[in-house]
Short mmCIF file of C-alpha atoms in Angstrom, two decimals:
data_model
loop_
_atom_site.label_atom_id
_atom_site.label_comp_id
_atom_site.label_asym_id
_atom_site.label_seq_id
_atom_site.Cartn_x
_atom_site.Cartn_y
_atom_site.Cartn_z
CA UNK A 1 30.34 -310.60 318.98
CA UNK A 2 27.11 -312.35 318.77
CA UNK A 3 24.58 -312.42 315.52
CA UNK A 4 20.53 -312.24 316.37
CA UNK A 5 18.12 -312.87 313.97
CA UNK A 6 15.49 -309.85 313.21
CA UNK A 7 12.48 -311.52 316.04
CA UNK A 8 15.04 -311.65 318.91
CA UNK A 9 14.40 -309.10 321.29
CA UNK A 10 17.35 -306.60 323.16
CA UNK A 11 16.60 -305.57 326.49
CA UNK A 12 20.13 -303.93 326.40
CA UNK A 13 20.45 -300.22 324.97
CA UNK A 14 22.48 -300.72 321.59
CA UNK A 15 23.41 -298.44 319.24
CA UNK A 16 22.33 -299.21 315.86
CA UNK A 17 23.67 -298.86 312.49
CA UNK A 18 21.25 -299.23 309.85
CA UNK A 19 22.08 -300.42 306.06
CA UNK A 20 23.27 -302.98 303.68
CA UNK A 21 26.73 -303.18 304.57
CA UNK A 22 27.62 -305.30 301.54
CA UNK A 23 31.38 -304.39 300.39
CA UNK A 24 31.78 -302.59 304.21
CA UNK A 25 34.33 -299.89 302.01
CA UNK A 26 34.76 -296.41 303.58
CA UNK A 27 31.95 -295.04 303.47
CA UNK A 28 30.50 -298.17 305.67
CA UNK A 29 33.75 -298.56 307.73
CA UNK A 30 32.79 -294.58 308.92
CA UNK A 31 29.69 -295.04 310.06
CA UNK A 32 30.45 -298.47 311.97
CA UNK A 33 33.26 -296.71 313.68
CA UNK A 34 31.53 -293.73 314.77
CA UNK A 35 29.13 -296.18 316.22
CA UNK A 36 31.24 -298.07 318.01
CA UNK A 37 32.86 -295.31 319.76
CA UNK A 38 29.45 -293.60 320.80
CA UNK A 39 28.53 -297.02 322.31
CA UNK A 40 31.71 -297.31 324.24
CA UNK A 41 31.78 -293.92 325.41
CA UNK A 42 27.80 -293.88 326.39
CA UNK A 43 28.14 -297.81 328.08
CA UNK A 44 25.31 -299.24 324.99
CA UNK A 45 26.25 -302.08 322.89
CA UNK A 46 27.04 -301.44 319.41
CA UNK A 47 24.72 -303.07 316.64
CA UNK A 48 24.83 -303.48 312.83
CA UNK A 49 21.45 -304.54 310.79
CA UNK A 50 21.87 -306.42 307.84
CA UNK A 51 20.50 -308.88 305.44
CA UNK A 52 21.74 -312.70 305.34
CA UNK A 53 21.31 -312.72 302.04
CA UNK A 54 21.65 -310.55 298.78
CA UNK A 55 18.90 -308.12 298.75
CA UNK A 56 20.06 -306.61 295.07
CA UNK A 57 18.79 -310.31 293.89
CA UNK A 58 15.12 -309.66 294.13
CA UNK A 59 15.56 -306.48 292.33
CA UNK A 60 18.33 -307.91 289.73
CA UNK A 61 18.76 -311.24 289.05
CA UNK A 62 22.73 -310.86 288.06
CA UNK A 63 23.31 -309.21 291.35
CA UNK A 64 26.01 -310.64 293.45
CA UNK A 65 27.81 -309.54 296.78
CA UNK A 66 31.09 -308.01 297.05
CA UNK A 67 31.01 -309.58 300.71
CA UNK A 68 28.68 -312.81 301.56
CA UNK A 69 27.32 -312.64 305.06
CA UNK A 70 29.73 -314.90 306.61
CA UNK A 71 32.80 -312.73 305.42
CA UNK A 72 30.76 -309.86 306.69
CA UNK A 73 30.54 -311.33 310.16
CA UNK A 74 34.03 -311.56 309.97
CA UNK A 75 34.49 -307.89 309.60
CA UNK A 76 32.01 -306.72 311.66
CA UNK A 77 34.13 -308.66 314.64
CA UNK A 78 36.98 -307.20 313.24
CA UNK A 79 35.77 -303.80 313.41
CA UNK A 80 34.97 -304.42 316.83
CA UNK A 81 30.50 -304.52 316.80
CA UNK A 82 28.94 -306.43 319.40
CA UNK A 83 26.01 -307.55 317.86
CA UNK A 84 24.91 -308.48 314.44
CA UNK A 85 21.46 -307.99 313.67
CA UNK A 86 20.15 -310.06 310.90
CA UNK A 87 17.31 -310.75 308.33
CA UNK A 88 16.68 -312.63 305.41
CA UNK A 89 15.34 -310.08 302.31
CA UNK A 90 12.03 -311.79 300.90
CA UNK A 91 8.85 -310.83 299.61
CA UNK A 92 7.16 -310.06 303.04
CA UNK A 93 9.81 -307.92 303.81
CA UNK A 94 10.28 -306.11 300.77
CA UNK A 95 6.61 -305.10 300.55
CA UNK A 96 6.48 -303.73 304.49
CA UNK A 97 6.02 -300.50 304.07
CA UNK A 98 9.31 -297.49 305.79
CA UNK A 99 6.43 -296.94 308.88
CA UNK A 100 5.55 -301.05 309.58
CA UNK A 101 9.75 -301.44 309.42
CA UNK A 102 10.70 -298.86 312.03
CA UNK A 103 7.72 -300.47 314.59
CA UNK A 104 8.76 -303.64 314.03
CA UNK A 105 12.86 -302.32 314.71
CA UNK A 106 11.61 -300.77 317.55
CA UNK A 107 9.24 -303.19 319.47
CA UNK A 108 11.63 -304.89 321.14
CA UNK A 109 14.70 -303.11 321.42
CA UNK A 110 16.21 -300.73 323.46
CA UNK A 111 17.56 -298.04 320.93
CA UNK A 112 19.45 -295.33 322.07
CA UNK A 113 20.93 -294.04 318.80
CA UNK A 114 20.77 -294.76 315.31
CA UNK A 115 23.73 -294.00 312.71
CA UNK A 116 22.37 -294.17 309.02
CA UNK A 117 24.45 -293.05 306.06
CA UNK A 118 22.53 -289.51 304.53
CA UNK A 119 21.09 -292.06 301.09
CA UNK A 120 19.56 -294.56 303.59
CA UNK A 121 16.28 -296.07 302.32
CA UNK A 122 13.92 -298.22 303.88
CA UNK A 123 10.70 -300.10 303.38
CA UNK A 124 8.50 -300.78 300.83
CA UNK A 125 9.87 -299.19 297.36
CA UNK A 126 12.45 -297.41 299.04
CA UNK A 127 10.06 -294.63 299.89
CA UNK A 128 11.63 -294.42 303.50
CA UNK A 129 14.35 -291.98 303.93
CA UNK A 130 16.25 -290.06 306.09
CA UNK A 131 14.13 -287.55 306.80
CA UNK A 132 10.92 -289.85 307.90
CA UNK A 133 14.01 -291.81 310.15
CA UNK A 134 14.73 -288.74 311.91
CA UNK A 135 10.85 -287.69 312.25
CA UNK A 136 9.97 -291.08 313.78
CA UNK A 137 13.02 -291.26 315.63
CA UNK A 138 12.07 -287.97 317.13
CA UNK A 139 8.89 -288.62 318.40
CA UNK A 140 10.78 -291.98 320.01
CA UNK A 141 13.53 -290.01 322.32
CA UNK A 142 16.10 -291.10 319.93
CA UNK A 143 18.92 -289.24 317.75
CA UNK A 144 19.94 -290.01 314.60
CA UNK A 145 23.71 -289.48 313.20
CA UNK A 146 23.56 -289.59 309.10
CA UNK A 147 27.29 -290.06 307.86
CA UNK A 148 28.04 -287.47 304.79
CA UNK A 149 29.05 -288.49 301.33
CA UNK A 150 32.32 -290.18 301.19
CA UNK A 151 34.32 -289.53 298.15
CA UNK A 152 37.73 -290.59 296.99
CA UNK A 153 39.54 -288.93 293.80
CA UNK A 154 36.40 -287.13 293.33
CA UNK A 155 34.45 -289.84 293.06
CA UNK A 156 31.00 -291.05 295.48
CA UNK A 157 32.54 -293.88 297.35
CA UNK A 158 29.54 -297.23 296.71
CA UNK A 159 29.38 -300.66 295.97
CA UNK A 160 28.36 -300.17 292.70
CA UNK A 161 31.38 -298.38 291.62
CA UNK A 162 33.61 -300.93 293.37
CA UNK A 163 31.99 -303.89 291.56
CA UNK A 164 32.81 -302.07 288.30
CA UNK A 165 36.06 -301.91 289.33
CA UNK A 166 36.15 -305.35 290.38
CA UNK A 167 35.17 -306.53 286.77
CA UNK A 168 37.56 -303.97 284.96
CA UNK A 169 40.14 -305.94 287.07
CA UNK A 170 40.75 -302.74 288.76
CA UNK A 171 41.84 -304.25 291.81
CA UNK A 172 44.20 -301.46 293.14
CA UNK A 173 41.71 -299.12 293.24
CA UNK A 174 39.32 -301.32 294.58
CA UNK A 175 40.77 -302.59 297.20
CA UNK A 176 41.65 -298.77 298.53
CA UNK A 177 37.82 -298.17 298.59
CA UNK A 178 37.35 -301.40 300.50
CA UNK A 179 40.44 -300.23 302.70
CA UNK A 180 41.50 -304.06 302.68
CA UNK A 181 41.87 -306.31 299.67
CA UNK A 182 39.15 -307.96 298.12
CA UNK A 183 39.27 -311.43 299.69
CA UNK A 184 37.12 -315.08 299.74
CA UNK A 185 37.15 -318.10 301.46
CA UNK A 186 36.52 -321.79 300.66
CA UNK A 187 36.90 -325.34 301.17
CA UNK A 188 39.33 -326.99 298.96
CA UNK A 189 37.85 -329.74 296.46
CA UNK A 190 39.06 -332.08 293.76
CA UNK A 191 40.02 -330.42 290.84
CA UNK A 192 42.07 -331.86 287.82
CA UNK A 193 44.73 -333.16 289.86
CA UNK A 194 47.51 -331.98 287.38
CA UNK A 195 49.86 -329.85 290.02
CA UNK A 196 52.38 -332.27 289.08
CA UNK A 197 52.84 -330.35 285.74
CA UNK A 198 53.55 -327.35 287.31
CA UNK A 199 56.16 -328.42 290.50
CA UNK A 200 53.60 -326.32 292.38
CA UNK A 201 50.95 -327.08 294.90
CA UNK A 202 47.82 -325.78 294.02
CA UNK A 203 44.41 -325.57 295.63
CA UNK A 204 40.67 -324.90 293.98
CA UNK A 205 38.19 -323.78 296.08
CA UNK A 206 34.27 -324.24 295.91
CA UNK A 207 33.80 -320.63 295.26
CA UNK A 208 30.86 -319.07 297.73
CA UNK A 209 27.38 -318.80 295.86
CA UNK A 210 26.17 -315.68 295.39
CA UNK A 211 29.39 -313.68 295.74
CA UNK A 212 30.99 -311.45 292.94
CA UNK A 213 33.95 -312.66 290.58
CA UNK A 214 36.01 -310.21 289.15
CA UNK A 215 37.63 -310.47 286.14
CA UNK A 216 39.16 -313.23 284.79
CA UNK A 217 42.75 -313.26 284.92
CA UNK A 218 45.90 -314.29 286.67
CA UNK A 219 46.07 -312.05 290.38
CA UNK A 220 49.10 -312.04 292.95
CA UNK A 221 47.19 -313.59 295.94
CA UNK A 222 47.46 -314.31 299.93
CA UNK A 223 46.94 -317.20 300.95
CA UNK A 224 46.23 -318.11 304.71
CA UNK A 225 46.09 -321.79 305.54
CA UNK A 226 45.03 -322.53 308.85
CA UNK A 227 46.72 -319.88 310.55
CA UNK A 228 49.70 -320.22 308.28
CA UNK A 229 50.25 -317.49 305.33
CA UNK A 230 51.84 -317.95 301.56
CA UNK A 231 52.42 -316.22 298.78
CA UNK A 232 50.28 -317.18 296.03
CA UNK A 233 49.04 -316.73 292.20
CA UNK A 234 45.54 -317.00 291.17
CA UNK A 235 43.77 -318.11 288.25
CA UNK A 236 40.06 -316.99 288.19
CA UNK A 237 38.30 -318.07 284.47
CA UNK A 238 39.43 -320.75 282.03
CA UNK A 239 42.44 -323.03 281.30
CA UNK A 240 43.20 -322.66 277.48
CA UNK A 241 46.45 -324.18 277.55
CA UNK A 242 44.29 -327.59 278.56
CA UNK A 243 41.15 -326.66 275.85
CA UNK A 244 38.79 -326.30 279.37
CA UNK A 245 36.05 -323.65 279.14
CA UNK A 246 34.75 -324.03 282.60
CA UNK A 247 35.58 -321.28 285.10
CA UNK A 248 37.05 -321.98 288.55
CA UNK A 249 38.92 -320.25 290.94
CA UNK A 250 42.67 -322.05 290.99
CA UNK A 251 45.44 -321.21 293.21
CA UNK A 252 49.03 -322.05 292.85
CA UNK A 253 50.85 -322.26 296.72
CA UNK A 254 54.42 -320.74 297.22
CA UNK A 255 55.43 -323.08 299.73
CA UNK A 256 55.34 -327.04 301.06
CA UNK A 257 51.71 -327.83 302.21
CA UNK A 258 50.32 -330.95 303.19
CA UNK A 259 47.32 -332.63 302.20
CA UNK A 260 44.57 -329.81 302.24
CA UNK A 261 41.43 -331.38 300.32
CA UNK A 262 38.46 -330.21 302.11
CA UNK A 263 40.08 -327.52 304.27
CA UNK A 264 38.95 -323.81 304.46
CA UNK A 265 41.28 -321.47 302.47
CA UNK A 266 41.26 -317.87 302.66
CA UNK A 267 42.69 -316.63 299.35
CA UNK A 268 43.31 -312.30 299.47
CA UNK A 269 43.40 -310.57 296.11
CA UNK A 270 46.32 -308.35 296.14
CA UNK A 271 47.87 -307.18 292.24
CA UNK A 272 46.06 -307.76 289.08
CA UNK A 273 48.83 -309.35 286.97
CA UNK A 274 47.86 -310.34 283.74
CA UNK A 275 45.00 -311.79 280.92
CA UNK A 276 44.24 -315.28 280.80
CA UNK A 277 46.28 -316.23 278.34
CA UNK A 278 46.72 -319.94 275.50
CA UNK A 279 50.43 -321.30 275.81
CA UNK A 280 52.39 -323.68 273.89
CA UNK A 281 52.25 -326.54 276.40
CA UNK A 282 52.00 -327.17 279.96
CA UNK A 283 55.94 -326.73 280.18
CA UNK A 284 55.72 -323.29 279.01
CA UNK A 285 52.55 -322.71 281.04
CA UNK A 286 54.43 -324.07 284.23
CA UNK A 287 57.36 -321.37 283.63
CA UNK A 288 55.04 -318.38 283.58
CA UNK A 289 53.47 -319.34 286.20
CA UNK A 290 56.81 -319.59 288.34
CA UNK A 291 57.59 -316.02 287.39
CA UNK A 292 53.94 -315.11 288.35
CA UNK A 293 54.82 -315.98 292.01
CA UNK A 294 57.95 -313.27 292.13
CA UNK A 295 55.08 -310.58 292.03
CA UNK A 296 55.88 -308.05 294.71
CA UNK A 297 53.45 -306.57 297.38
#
């Protein structure tokens, strides 16, 4: 997979698939699947736009991704696209208007097909939608696939719902809208140095920028280590046993693990288990904590 910034022309014919792509749940996971298969089965590459950054900022200023753009690449490869087509959401961009976007997407590409989902908007205001896609489209030679409302348990499959979820500490049901687990990745840095207490080895991250935190709480984790895996438990908040009030994202490492201060960790959010919670002393602290790692998948 290669990414391509927005200016870099593709002589190639790709087929595209146009939206955020954010929390890549169902809904997204459909549409980049149907466009991979077209693309195989018609010889075109298959091509995902997206922002490399968070859009929802300039529009809320407490908006935060589900997925940062890095974790996104990672599941695009996953998912098997060959090309990532990127741009970074600013002012300019946000005040093109849905006509000035589509010339500019099509000036130097080779589109063959596009893939949309059916509430697609584009350009200034959001005024571009579906409809004017398929009209310019149209006069271009080119077809347009919209992907239909995707709904689970009656409900409209989005990333707004899952990031209410994800602060409810709904994880269960989150994570089957996502169709994988919620997950993040890190370097490991210095925190209070106190894993002695516990008997456990334990890891904070430098949690990404701009990326959402769910709820704070203790959650049965995954953690992958190089390429090795462990079970894990996860502290995401505060540490009242120890009177701290700042919030970082702690993880305590079923298993024997070497020095790993500065290394990337990639910690997957499995089973809520329980509140944040004051204990008597570290002792007491150190045995729940213990019993947190017997959580079962």
């Amino acid at each position: 997979m290669i990414s391509l910034s927005f200016e870099k022309e593709i002589t190639a014919p790709i087929c595209l698939a146009l939206g955020f792509f954010d929390s890549v749940h169902l809904g997204h996971r459909k549409l980049l699947e149907k466009t991979t298969a077209y693309s195989a089965a018609h010889k075109a590459f298959s091509c995902v736009f997206t922002f490399d950054n968070d859009m929802g900022a300039f529009f809320d200023k407490d908006s935060k991704q589900i997925f940062t753009f890095n974790e996104r690449m990672e599941i695009f490869e996953k998912l098997g696209l060959d090309i990532v087509l990127y741009k970074s959401f600013d002012k300019i961009f946000m005040n093109k208007s849905a006509e000035e976007f589509l010339s500019e997407l099509f000036s130097s590409r080779n589109i063959v097909k596009i893939f949309c989902g059916y509430d697609y908007s584009f350009g200034r205001g959001g005024k571009g939608n579906v409809s004017l896609l398929e009209k310019f489209c149209k006069d271009k030679g080119v077809e347009v696939e919209v992907i239909s409302k995707i709904e689970q348990d009656g409900e409209r499959v989005s990333t707004t719902l899952i990031k209410e979820l994800l602060f409810q500490g709904d994880l269960e049901k989150a994570n089957k809208l996502l169709k994988e687990p919620f997950w993040t990745q890190g370097a490991v840095v210095h925190g209070r140095n106190v894993g002695h207490l516990y008997g456990i080895p334990t890891a904070n991250i430098e949690y990404p920028k701009g990326k959402i935190l769910p709820k704070h709480g203790v959650y049965g984790t995954i953690v992958y280590i190089d390429s090795t895996k462990y079970k894990g438990v996860t502290n995401i908040g505060t540490k009242p046993t120890f009177d701290e009030s700042s919030i970082s994202v702690e993880t305590f490492i079923d298993g024997t693990i070497n020095d790993i201060y500065g290394k990337e960790l990639k910690i997957v959010f499995v089973k809520y288990l329980r509140d944040i919670q004051k204990f008597d002393s570290p002792a007491a602290l150190s045995a729940q904590i213990h019993r947190d790692l017997n959580w079962r998948y």
